Amino acid sequence: MTRMRSFFIVIATLLFLPLMSGCEDFLNVNDNPNAPGSTNLGLRHKFPAALLSTAIQESDQMNIIGGFWGGYWGTNSDGSNQYYDLKTYNGPSIRNQRDGIPVWEESFNNLLYYELIKSEADEKNDLFYSGAAKIMQGWHFLRLVDFYNNIPFDDALQGTSNPTPSYEDGEQVYRKSIDLISLGIEEVKTSANLSGGREDDILFEGNRVMWARFGNTIKLRALIRQSETGNDSYIQTEIDKIMAEGSGFLSEGETVTVNPGYSSSQPNNFYTKFYRDQGGSTTSVHHYIRPTEFLIEQYQTRNDPRIRQLYIAIDGEFNGVIFGNENTSDPRYHPENTSAFLGPEENGHRPAGIFKSPEQPNILFSSFESLFLQAEAAERGWISESADRLYKSAILESFRQTEIDESLLDEYLNQESVIYQTAPDKIERIIGQKWLALNSISNIEAWNDYRRLGWPEFPNSAASGIGQNERPLRFMYPESERSTNNENASKQGNDEMTVSPVWWDQ
Amino acid sequence: MFKMSKSQLSLALGVLLLFSLNVNSFAQTISGTVKEADTGLPLTGATLTVEGTVTGTTTDGEGWFELSASPGDVILVSYIGFTTERFTVQPDQKLYEISMVQDRFLLSEVVVTGALGLERPSREMGGSAEIVRSAELNRGRTINPLTGLQGKVSGLRINVFDSKVDPEIRIRLRGTRSLTRISSNSMDGRDPNDPIYVVDGMPVPSISRLNPNDVESITVLKGANAAALYGSEGVNGAIMITTKSGYPGQSEVNFSHTTTFSNVYMLPPRQTTYGQGNDGVYSPTQYESWGPAFDGSMRDFGLPLPDGTRPQIRYAAPSHDVRKDLFNTGVNSQNDISFAGGSENSTYFLSAQYVTQKGIIPEDTNDRVNLRFNGTRAFGNLDTKYNINFVNNRKDITPDGPWVGAYQYPANFNHNLIRDWENPDSPGNPHNYFTSARSWYRNPYFMIDNIRNESSENIINGLVELNYNFTDWFSAIYRIGLFSSSENYRNFTRKFEAEGTRNVDGSLTDGTSSYSKLNSDLILRFSQNFGRVSTNLLLGQNVRSDYRKRTSLGTDQLLYPDVLNPDSRSGNLDGSVTIQEFRSMAVYGELTTGFDDYLYLTLTGRNDWVSTLSPDNRSYFYPGVSLSLILTDAIPQLRDFRPLSFAKLYGSWNKTGNVTLSPYQLNNSYTQNNGFPYDGLTGFYPGLSNPNPNIKPEFVTSWEVGLETSFFDHRLHLGATYVYSDSDGQIFDASTSRATGYNSALVNAGRMTNDIIELNLSGDIIRNQNLQWNAGFNFAYTYNVVRELYEGLQIRQNFRQSFIVLGEQFPSLMVSDYKRDPQGRVVVGENGDPVKAIDNTLLGTLVPPYTMGINSRFHYKGFSVNAQFDWRMGGWFYSEVIPRMYTAGTHPETARYNREPFIWPNSVIEVEEGVYVENKDRYTSGGGKAFWSAQGAAPSDFLKLRELAISYSLPASWLIDSPFREVKVGIVGTNLFMITHPDNDFADPEYMYNQTDGYVSFRHIPPMRNFGFNIHMKF
């Protein structure tokens, strides 16, 4: 009987083995050995990734939308069925989950990267990363409102705690974003200054003043955007706060660029998409995209020297195309008869206006855009600076960007079509020059300015079925949002692309 | 008054006695053999009884019996698992040969391999189970045992969705319970809706490489109810396989050879009116068919050749379908040999199989060697069992390319012209090939020779089992098994330097993937009878450990066409390594109490601990209860009701926990992207699926109730079952609003229910000594509904056109359809072209709710004919081939209206909102390429003749002086014909792509039918 009992004890032990502590170790094999998790990686490994993602969205997705909707680009006859949704202002197609243009999705993913950085920085009390992440989040929220008007803000980025975030008015989000950037600037300024700089900060290498200037200029852009809304006193108050903060705006030579370490074996994505791929062959995008006839005309009526550095002349002439043109038989718009982008390969291996080398950085915010914004602010009386000086300075910066000799500036500036002092509508003059300077660098701002002010008056898409006065005013809420958060999206009213303007488009 | 004297009385009595004795005294000894009808194997231990008496005997090891009986006596022959035979003793017949037919379709008295590989009487089981025995399984001589199961078990839906040499196969038992799709990096290749496969009590990830001839029987335990003791993996049911072992006194050698040929059929229809070109103008270098109508002339084709000539082609409708020239007749040959035997204490079974396959795509080959040794040995109270199986599979195929161009090429294309691609003067050489279009449109023969996937896989699968009987009421089993597979593969594209798009970059990927699973079970069994109550208690403990490692190394810049080595490259080497580990432990118990052998109550409980959940959530418990009542034993009125030979009522309720998670899904892993690292600067991005460390297991609650009956001495079987299953709190990667930052979140959400009805009917239509005809029918109807998803989620895309839609069956087909009026007529717009609807249209479910199998077995002396039909209805499918055929101009619809503008048939114009008027005069904007666009959806109903097997066993008398004990020859065919829905004339609706039902990829090659012969000999 004792044999039986001891036998039973053995059996019971075997059976209840899993309940013993040893089994916990046996089962603890769920840590991923294949990739690092958040705790293995420091913030310095995550920060450059987020910054590059923003830069890529700006130089690729934003430039394409703005290129076509800002009056800069069209396609030649070979590309007549490319970018068809943009040419026909097809809102439902553009919001399609599979084949559309995912501005909402990409922007919120980028916002997530900064949110995770912000949370980790809060835990570690790292003010630099916390502040920089806030500034970048402000950037993205402002962009989102420009596309979608009302979007979630307070409820956003909370994962499963808030799976169906409610939306807030575009104007409200603008204010909160500006406040967020202000907070970010404060944090960056009070953060520790690392003596060796920060290698992972691929924008400013840790330079806190530059971050402050960048933040201020983003705020300036957002405030100028509201010029037609009658919020003048709010704008003035905010600008005064910026002046009081003291760091100022981005000025000459302070174009904000992103360069993670581009090299000939790892070239810049903008260069390899719009100009030449890694093997050196012309890309299909380079083959299809051409400047519009309107753009060429604007350069030529101003005897603008920059045009030579931007496009390839055909028999000494610069020939553009019509945006949305569906007629493929007209030889004037064939690829070989229209002017493609100029790059080092066609320029004797010297950098051209937009395409300089495979190692060139992505431009996030150009110095000349900042100067033009300041010029407009000065003209509207919001800052006490000389609008004329800022205007000239901006154009000079653009000349430098396009590798034009500075000695040609004065002659250019003295032309009646360019001169500032005697311009009939000074703000129109600023916007006109700003439009020429931002060509293929920050195209999306051209669309924004057109919606805001109606300048310059570039022609509408020539695609069939587009009404004379039918212009794209916004993006529709994406399919991904309609299928997961429809109740909130539906509360925002009409979101048709050519019908419903965003809040600052008055 | 008639008065009998005493002596007369005694005389009368004597005569009477004599007469009664007469019956007996005329009794003779009859003898003979009792054999199994299917296999011809003698049945040992069959019982023969003279009806109405207690005289009887049993057959010996050779199936031989001797019995004393008189002419006119009816002899009953019975054997467990077989339908009882009767015959009448004839006056001058002494020798009888009785053939017994397996009671295959329902389990009345048989012993079933239940959960854990333990045999139990089926009368005890409260859940549905069906057995398919070896002969049944192998009737079609299939190479993969799963294909042999098709259509034979109700509620078991098998899809063979490939016609390549090593086709992919998918199984579903009783519908689907999980919304999750498998990720391509799953550890063992199993899909969350797959049943568990168990071979000799050991769970294995896949049985597609098992030799079907090694299989003694397959028991299908349907539904979670029947597989509760297997834990989470058994939630979808279990396929329990028992391999052959020898038996004492046996010593036999079996050899069989099968050769089958495969031919492609059911190619999508094509137009034969228009040839290659653009806008009605002929172009020798265009592959799309938008040229002029065929006119019979000879025309230039392709480019001028280097030797100055120009290939010519006849521009006329071809005499046959030229696409068929691309395919070969596939040849599959299987050779099996096995040795089985045993003595009093030990048995053995040794088998070897060699299979070679040549596919219907030229140069595709697959070879397989399969070796097995099963042995048992008894040492007193200790029984030991050891099985080991080794498989080596070598495959050399070209991935999907060659067919993709074929259905887009012009109808008069001449495959012979381009076969030789190596010769620089040939029109097949890539420099001269008629079209410069890249990827799929290149010369198919060039692709076959230059783009290949080679792989070699070794699998070792073995187990050791020890069974010790401590006392007559207590025994313990310990079983440990290992499944290990290791695969080496090499996928390459040879470099070919040419101009522009004709250039082919050389690329090479070498990889390995190794997987091992170790499973150990300790089971204690106690049984005790207390008067009329019998009890059986089973307690067990299980430990399991899985490991997978994948490595790959490659380059896409090879330098030379004939040096296939990653070293011979320019640029960087790409590679990756992935490791996955999973472990689990469990304790379980089952208590079965029986009352008087007709009422059984079973209680089960199991607690699992798994590594893929966080320590707080990793333990979960789930119970089950089932009841089985043998009506014919319980109710005396039924017992005496002659026509009803057996009736069992059963029911069960189960709650099973399931963890459909891959390892490491609880943490968010960061990866480098967008080109990082740049020259030393690293940048990591988080995954965009929000992980959830607190995720809990999901639970499937199901109950079933059923009735199994047989009538007329087990001649007619009828079974019916109703099942309800509810999967709640599913572990689900739910799409979320992107405003949360993440694209999706791992949550416990989602609920799906299944209502299922299953019916089985089978019977012996004719049953006598020489002629038997048995037919069977099984039917299942599954009503599946997605009841809940996550928060605001209404629809989630599963894959391309397959969607998860709240309130509908899973998965649903949604396509971009034309705008239609309430009567379904297409609305045309101002330009006469049909208008596209803004929202996608839900067409229906991709999984057919009605599945049926019909089989017929006919047996006359040594000759048998067996047929198996498979019938499915109510679902839809989508083919990506059709839209491509429209774009290429090869689809017949594009030629229907002479490529001119036409009035869209049965169309309407919306004159104002909601008001529709018949369209009589608006022509379309064109009839050429720019106009056409198409969808490729159609109802997926089909009826297939899955198997037809005709065989003949040589009569025993012919074999008397030969070494052969049995010789059987036969012809066999599978997938011989298919009837599809009238709207579907273009594809096999059974196909699946990327784990999505009802989806025919543009790369899928058309289905094939197989037919061949086999010969089987026993020594």
mmCIF file of C-alpha atoms in Angstrom, chain A residues 138 141-147 149 151 153 168-181 218-226 231 234 445 448 451 502-504:
data_model
loop_
_atom_site.group_PDB
_atom_site.id
_atom_site.type_symbol
_atom_site.label_atom_id
_atom_site.label_comp_id
_atom_site.label_asym_id
_atom_site.label_seq_id
_atom_site.Cartn_x
_atom_site.Cartn_y
_atom_site.Cartn_z
ATOM 1 C CA GLY A 138 2.241 71.043 -34.779
ATOM 2 C CA PHE A 141 -1.662 68.860 -37.515
ATOM 3 C CA LEU A 142 -1.571 72.135 -39.432
ATOM 4 C CA ARG A 143 -1.016 70.287 -42.687
ATOM 5 C CA LEU A 144 -3.898 67.954 -41.909
ATOM 6 C CA VAL A 145 -6.303 70.836 -41.346
ATOM 7 C CA ASP A 146 -5.202 72.352 -44.655
ATOM 8 C CA PHE A 147 -6.367 69.151 -46.332
ATOM 9 C CA ASN A 149 -10.528 70.993 -42.267
ATOM 10 C CA ILE A 151 -9.850 66.644 -37.643
ATOM 11 C CA PHE A 153 -6.832 66.656 -32.020
ATOM 12 C CA GLU A 168 -12.660 69.349 -33.691
ATOM 13 C CA ASP A 169 -13.119 72.395 -35.893
ATOM 14 C CA GLY A 170 -10.225 73.286 -38.152
ATOM 15 C CA GLU A 171 -9.892 76.683 -36.591
ATOM 16 C CA GLN A 172 -9.771 75.149 -33.133
ATOM 17 C CA VAL A 173 -7.068 72.703 -34.205
ATOM 18 C CA TYR A 174 -5.080 75.552 -35.709
ATOM 19 C CA ARG A 175 -5.088 77.416 -32.409
ATOM 20 C CA LYS A 176 -4.181 74.374 -30.421
ATOM 21 C CA SER A 177 -1.396 73.486 -32.832
ATOM 22 C CA ILE A 178 0.071 76.941 -32.559
ATOM 23 C CA ASP A 179 -0.036 76.641 -28.788
ATOM 24 C CA LEU A 180 1.573 73.234 -29.004
ATOM 25 C CA ILE A 181 4.431 74.599 -31.080
ATOM 26 C CA ILE A 218 5.780 77.469 -38.829
ATOM 27 C CA LYS A 219 3.544 79.541 -36.583
ATOM 28 C CA LEU A 220 3.971 82.529 -38.874
ATOM 29 C CA ARG A 221 2.855 80.461 -41.827
ATOM 30 C CA ALA A 222 -0.194 79.297 -39.903
ATOM 31 C CA LEU A 223 -1.034 82.847 -38.899
ATOM 32 C CA ILE A 224 -0.610 84.257 -42.404
ATOM 33 C CA ARG A 225 -2.891 81.484 -43.536
ATOM 34 C CA GLN A 226 -5.666 83.091 -41.566
ATOM 35 C CA ASN A 231 -8.966 87.033 -37.052
ATOM 36 C CA TYR A 234 -5.661 87.089 -32.774
ATOM 37 C CA GLU A 445 2.113 76.012 -50.417
ATOM 38 C CA ASN A 448 -2.665 76.767 -50.175
ATOM 39 C CA ARG A 451 -7.097 78.780 -52.161
ATOM 40 C CA VAL A 502 -11.533 74.559 -45.503
ATOM 41 C CA TRP A 503 -12.085 77.097 -42.768
ATOM 42 C CA TRP A 504 -9.427 79.637 -43.755
#
